[in-house]
């Protein structure tokens, strides 16, 4: 980068604008004005100061653009060159739906300054508590409906995206620090209660006892699996429950990668949602997700059952049947899309869940069936393996986790395992420690 001065001829005298020259960027010369002075000496002094900072790698020049323009620059120069298509599409959706409408008009100099901390915090508050005050037209019913406030985790993704934008401009030496790291996402009262400290214990009444997070047992999982037997969702649900695969991995399984003779499947390819379409990726996002897995004999029986179902469907659909290289397909042979897996599971499960809940109410008994998603069947696989003595490192590799700490989270989820720990303590101390009441 070089610094230059341009003389501006005025009606009375001249003014002098100091420019920074970035050289050739995207096939064109890029120059930006820094400051304009009324006399040449001041301009020369400023030019020397800036050039010295550039030479010492300490020069910072916050561009005179809007936050919307900063987002576009980040998307073009960083995201498009470094991120996968589905990730870029996710960023693009957040930009167009939230970031640009809410923050896009604000000067980048303001939002990247300490003043931006309050602005971004207000943005978080809006997403968490004020969205429900707005209405939109439902595309399917054409009726007006209220928006939903975003969860803490969803807003955390927004925070990560804003932080990524500011980090990019830091790497370009255009801002000195990332103020987003000092912003805080607000919590609901219920979220605050989970880690609140009670000082006045004498006057405190516990209104709510927080139990362990809802967790499905293998017995309950079998009930759920039976809802999908002999349907196009049978294979996906069993892959999640019996092998612990993610939905993108399930949708991406190729028939050629399943070896029934040794009960082995290679998880290398995935299908992911990218905007309004599903794309096929020939490799996983990271090395740990690419793996060869042995699957249980119960899974082999499910695969063979689905093959029989598909053979019947070929006869049923005739020439309209689609021959696909993918293992998990609809009745007509069309590959299952990732959003279909989640949406169809939800429809079938909610019908069962509501029916069981109403039945329990009629019989005046407690209803304790957990509300689950397809992904929670993967959680069940990981947790139950750990609870039944599988090695942590083996489960980590099987699940495709890059960090063993991620796998360790599941050691806290299995209720039966927790009870066994208490029973083990009894076995150790009961013979030694006698208590008479």
PDB file of N, CA and C in Angstrom, residues 214-264:
ATOM      1  N   UNK A 214     -34.861 -33.685  29.058  1.00  0.00           N
ATOM      2  CA  UNK A 214     -35.650 -34.799  28.550  1.00  0.00           C
ATOM      3  C   UNK A 214     -34.774 -35.684  27.666  1.00  0.00           C
ATOM      4  N   UNK A 215     -34.882 -36.989  27.914  1.00  0.00           N
ATOM      5  CA  UNK A 215     -34.039 -37.913  27.167  1.00  0.00           C
ATOM      6  C   UNK A 215     -34.823 -39.174  26.872  1.00  0.00           C
ATOM      7  N   UNK A 216     -34.804 -39.616  25.639  1.00  0.00           N
ATOM      8  CA  UNK A 216     -35.561 -40.783  25.228  1.00  0.00           C
ATOM      9  C   UNK A 216     -34.792 -42.058  25.573  1.00  0.00           C
ATOM     10  N   UNK A 217     -35.491 -43.064  26.058  1.00  0.00           N
ATOM     11  CA  UNK A 217     -34.887 -44.353  26.386  1.00  0.00           C
ATOM     12  C   UNK A 217     -34.961 -45.273  25.173  1.00  0.00           C
ATOM     13  N   UNK A 218     -34.181 -46.352  25.155  1.00  0.00           N
ATOM     14  CA  UNK A 218     -34.274 -47.305  24.035  1.00  0.00           C
ATOM     15  C   UNK A 218     -35.684 -47.871  23.879  1.00  0.00           C
ATOM     16  N   UNK A 219     -36.386 -48.113  24.989  1.00  0.00           N
ATOM     17  CA  UNK A 219     -37.749 -48.634  24.916  1.00  0.00           C
ATOM     18  C   UNK A 219     -38.681 -47.649  24.219  1.00  0.00           C
ATOM     19  N   UNK A 220     -38.540 -46.376  24.553  1.00  0.00           N
ATOM     20  CA  UNK A 220     -39.365 -45.347  23.911  1.00  0.00           C
ATOM     21  C   UNK A 220     -38.963 -45.176  22.446  1.00  0.00           C
ATOM     22  N   UNK A 221     -37.659 -45.323  22.161  1.00  0.00           N
ATOM     23  CA  UNK A 221     -37.181 -45.193  20.784  1.00  0.00           C
ATOM     24  C   UNK A 221     -37.799 -46.264  19.888  1.00  0.00           C
ATOM     25  N   UNK A 222     -37.954 -47.482  20.427  1.00  0.00           N
ATOM     26  CA  UNK A 222     -38.568 -48.559  19.653  1.00  0.00           C
ATOM     27  C   UNK A 222     -40.005 -48.195  19.280  1.00  0.00           C
ATOM     28  N   UNK A 223     -40.730 -47.559  20.226  1.00  0.00           N
ATOM     29  CA  UNK A 223     -42.085 -47.108  19.920  1.00  0.00           C
ATOM     30  C   UNK A 223     -42.083 -46.128  18.748  1.00  0.00           C
ATOM     31  N   UNK A 224     -41.118 -45.231  18.749  1.00  0.00           N
ATOM     32  CA  UNK A 224     -41.022 -44.237  17.681  1.00  0.00           C
ATOM     33  C   UNK A 224     -40.642 -44.902  16.361  1.00  0.00           C
ATOM     34  N   UNK A 225     -39.660 -45.802  16.399  1.00  0.00           N
ATOM     35  CA  UNK A 225     -39.210 -46.483  15.180  1.00  0.00           C
ATOM     36  C   UNK A 225     -40.363 -47.239  14.523  1.00  0.00           C
ATOM     37  N   UNK A 226     -41.201 -47.881  15.351  1.00  0.00           N
ATOM     38  CA  UNK A 226     -42.336 -48.650  14.820  1.00  0.00           C
ATOM     39  C   UNK A 226     -43.326 -47.783  14.046  1.00  0.00           C
ATOM     40  N   UNK A 227     -43.330 -46.470  14.317  1.00  0.00           N
ATOM     41  CA  UNK A 227     -44.224 -45.562  13.590  1.00  0.00           C
ATOM     42  C   UNK A 227     -43.837 -45.463  12.114  1.00  0.00           C
ATOM     43  N   UNK A 228     -42.563 -45.770  11.814  1.00  0.00           N
ATOM     44  CA  UNK A 228     -42.038 -45.539  10.468  1.00  0.00           C
ATOM     45  C   UNK A 228     -41.724 -46.822   9.712  1.00  0.00           C
ATOM     46  N   UNK A 229     -41.998 -47.982  10.293  1.00  0.00           N
ATOM     47  CA  UNK A 229     -41.682 -49.241   9.628  1.00  0.00           C
ATOM     48  C   UNK A 229     -42.447 -49.373   8.312  1.00  0.00           C
ATOM     49  N   UNK A 230     -41.732 -49.905   7.304  1.00  0.00           N
ATOM     50  CA  UNK A 230     -42.294 -50.112   5.958  1.00  0.00           C
ATOM     51  C   UNK A 230     -42.745 -48.813   5.283  1.00  0.00           C
ATOM     52  N   UNK A 231     -42.068 -47.709   5.626  1.00  0.00           N
ATOM     53  CA  UNK A 231     -42.292 -46.438   4.945  1.00  0.00           C
ATOM     54  C   UNK A 231     -40.941 -45.931   4.435  1.00  0.00           C
ATOM     55  N   UNK A 232     -40.954 -44.835   3.687  1.00  0.00           N
ATOM     56  CA  UNK A 232     -39.691 -44.298   3.181  1.00  0.00           C
ATOM     57  C   UNK A 232     -38.814 -43.706   4.282  1.00  0.00           C
ATOM     58  N   UNK A 233     -39.382 -43.563   5.494  1.00  0.00           N
ATOM     59  CA  UNK A 233     -38.610 -43.025   6.623  1.00  0.00           C
ATOM     60  C   UNK A 233     -38.019 -44.122   7.503  1.00  0.00           C
ATOM     61  N   UNK A 234     -38.283 -45.388   7.186  1.00  0.00           N
ATOM     62  CA  UNK A 234     -37.793 -46.494   8.011  1.00  0.00           C
ATOM     63  C   UNK A 234     -36.262 -46.503   8.084  1.00  0.00           C
ATOM     64  N   UNK A 235     -35.602 -46.465   6.924  1.00  0.00           N
ATOM     65  CA  UNK A 235     -34.139 -46.479   6.909  1.00  0.00           C
ATOM     66  C   UNK A 235     -33.527 -45.271   7.629  1.00  0.00           C
ATOM     67  N   UNK A 236     -33.965 -44.034   7.313  1.00  0.00           N
ATOM     68  CA  UNK A 236     -33.381 -42.874   7.997  1.00  0.00           C
ATOM     69  C   UNK A 236     -33.509 -42.933   9.521  1.00  0.00           C
ATOM     70  N   UNK A 237     -34.687 -43.312  10.004  1.00  0.00           N
ATOM     71  CA  UNK A 237     -34.910 -43.357  11.446  1.00  0.00           C
ATOM     72  C   UNK A 237     -34.008 -44.415  12.094  1.00  0.00           C
ATOM     73  N   UNK A 238     -33.847 -45.561  11.437  1.00  0.00           N
ATOM     74  CA  UNK A 238     -33.003 -46.622  11.995  1.00  0.00           C
ATOM     75  C   UNK A 238     -31.515 -46.274  11.902  1.00  0.00           C
ATOM     76  N   UNK A 239     -31.103 -45.603  10.815  1.00  0.00           N
ATOM     77  CA  UNK A 239     -29.704 -45.156  10.737  1.00  0.00           C
ATOM     78  C   UNK A 239     -29.372 -44.205  11.876  1.00  0.00           C
ATOM     79  N   UNK A 240     -30.320 -43.333  12.230  1.00  0.00           N
ATOM     80  CA  UNK A 240     -30.091 -42.385  13.322  1.00  0.00           C
ATOM     81  C   UNK A 240     -30.042 -43.101  14.670  1.00  0.00           C
ATOM     82  N   UNK A 241     -30.990 -44.030  14.903  1.00  0.00           N
ATOM     83  CA  UNK A 241     -31.109 -44.688  16.201  1.00  0.00           C
ATOM     84  C   UNK A 241     -30.060 -45.775  16.423  1.00  0.00           C
ATOM     85  N   UNK A 242     -29.781 -46.583  15.397  1.00  0.00           N
ATOM     86  CA  UNK A 242     -28.912 -47.743  15.567  1.00  0.00           C
ATOM     87  C   UNK A 242     -27.447 -47.482  15.243  1.00  0.00           C
ATOM     88  N   UNK A 243     -27.184 -46.430  14.418  1.00  0.00           N
ATOM     89  CA  UNK A 243     -25.800 -46.142  14.011  1.00  0.00           C
ATOM     90  C   UNK A 243     -25.369 -44.735  14.417  1.00  0.00           C
ATOM     91  N   UNK A 244     -26.337 -43.869  14.709  1.00  0.00           N
ATOM     92  CA  UNK A 244     -26.005 -42.522  15.177  1.00  0.00           C
ATOM     93  C   UNK A 244     -25.601 -41.561  14.077  1.00  0.00           C
ATOM     94  N   UNK A 245     -26.184 -41.714  12.882  1.00  0.00           N
ATOM     95  CA  UNK A 245     -25.820 -40.829  11.774  1.00  0.00           C
ATOM     96  C   UNK A 245     -26.602 -39.526  11.815  1.00  0.00           C
ATOM     97  N   UNK A 246     -25.997 -38.474  11.267  1.00  0.00           N
ATOM     98  CA  UNK A 246     -26.664 -37.192  11.084  1.00  0.00           C
ATOM     99  C   UNK A 246     -27.573 -37.278   9.856  1.00  0.00           C
ATOM    100  N   UNK A 247     -28.526 -36.347   9.764  1.00  0.00           N
ATOM    101  CA  UNK A 247     -29.473 -36.408   8.638  1.00  0.00           C
ATOM    102  C   UNK A 247     -28.782 -36.178   7.300  1.00  0.00           C
ATOM    103  N   UNK A 248     -27.767 -35.300   7.250  1.00  0.00           N
ATOM    104  CA  UNK A 248     -27.057 -35.051   5.988  1.00  0.00           C
ATOM    105  C   UNK A 248     -26.287 -36.296   5.555  1.00  0.00           C
ATOM    106  N   UNK A 249     -25.781 -37.045   6.538  1.00  0.00           N
ATOM    107  CA  UNK A 249     -25.059 -38.281   6.239  1.00  0.00           C
ATOM    108  C   UNK A 249     -26.026 -39.359   5.749  1.00  0.00           C
ATOM    109  N   UNK A 250     -27.194 -39.431   6.389  1.00  0.00           N
ATOM    110  CA  UNK A 250     -28.213 -40.408   5.991  1.00  0.00           C
ATOM    111  C   UNK A 250     -28.652 -40.162   4.550  1.00  0.00           C
ATOM    112  N   UNK A 251     -28.936 -38.904   4.236  1.00  0.00           N
ATOM    113  CA  UNK A 251     -29.404 -38.555   2.889  1.00  0.00           C
ATOM    114  C   UNK A 251     -28.325 -38.774   1.842  1.00  0.00           C
ATOM    115  N   UNK A 252     -27.057 -38.798   2.260  1.00  0.00           N
ATOM    116  CA  UNK A 252     -25.953 -38.916   1.311  1.00  0.00           C
ATOM    117  C   UNK A 252     -25.388 -40.313   1.146  1.00  0.00           C
ATOM    118  N   UNK A 253     -25.949 -41.331   1.846  1.00  0.00           N
ATOM    119  CA  UNK A 253     -25.419 -42.694   1.735  1.00  0.00           C
ATOM    120  C   UNK A 253     -25.640 -43.235   0.319  1.00  0.00           C
ATOM    121  N   UNK A 254     -24.562 -43.678  -0.297  1.00  0.00           N
ATOM    122  CA  UNK A 254     -24.642 -44.303  -1.616  1.00  0.00           C
ATOM    123  C   UNK A 254     -24.755 -45.820  -1.452  1.00  0.00           C
ATOM    124  N   UNK A 255     -25.545 -46.450  -2.298  1.00  0.00           N
ATOM    125  CA  UNK A 255     -25.702 -47.908  -2.232  1.00  0.00           C
ATOM    126  C   UNK A 255     -24.353 -48.607  -2.353  1.00  0.00           C
ATOM    127  N   UNK A 256     -23.467 -48.036  -3.176  1.00  0.00           N
ATOM    128  CA  UNK A 256     -22.147 -48.643  -3.400  1.00  0.00           C
ATOM    129  C   UNK A 256     -21.256 -48.610  -2.171  1.00  0.00           C
ATOM    130  N   UNK A 257     -21.618 -47.796  -1.185  1.00  0.00           N
ATOM    131  CA  UNK A 257     -20.807 -47.658   0.023  1.00  0.00           C
ATOM    132  C   UNK A 257     -21.315 -48.536   1.175  1.00  0.00           C
ATOM    133  N   UNK A 258     -22.315 -49.360   0.905  1.00  0.00           N
ATOM    134  CA  UNK A 258     -22.854 -50.268   1.928  1.00  0.00           C
ATOM    135  C   UNK A 258     -22.464 -51.697   1.568  1.00  0.00           C
ATOM    136  N   UNK A 259     -21.667 -52.323   2.434  1.00  0.00           N
ATOM    137  CA  UNK A 259     -21.249 -53.710   2.227  1.00  0.00           C
ATOM    138  C   UNK A 259     -21.996 -54.590   3.220  1.00  0.00           C
ATOM    139  N   UNK A 260     -23.027 -55.264   2.735  1.00  0.00           N
ATOM    140  CA  UNK A 260     -23.871 -56.073   3.623  1.00  0.00           C
ATOM    141  C   UNK A 260     -23.143 -57.326   4.121  1.00  0.00           C
ATOM    142  N   UNK A 261     -22.185 -57.822   3.351  1.00  0.00           N
ATOM    143  CA  UNK A 261     -21.498 -59.060   3.722  1.00  0.00           C
ATOM    144  C   UNK A 261     -20.694 -58.912   5.016  1.00  0.00           C
ATOM    145  N   UNK A 262     -20.146 -57.741   5.233  1.00  0.00           N
ATOM    146  CA  UNK A 262     -19.384 -57.508   6.473  1.00  0.00           C
ATOM    147  C   UNK A 262     -20.046 -56.453   7.357  1.00  0.00           C
ATOM    148  N   UNK A 263     -21.252 -56.026   6.960  1.00  0.00           N
ATOM    149  CA  UNK A 263     -22.046 -55.034   7.704  1.00  0.00           C
ATOM    150  C   UNK A 263     -21.224 -53.754   7.934  1.00  0.00           C
ATOM    151  N   UNK A 264     -20.825 -53.146   6.830  1.00  0.00           N
ATOM    152  CA  UNK A 264     -19.989 -51.943   6.901  1.00  0.00           C
ATOM    153  C   UNK A 264     -20.513 -50.875   5.952  1.00  0.00           C
TER     154      UNK A 264
END
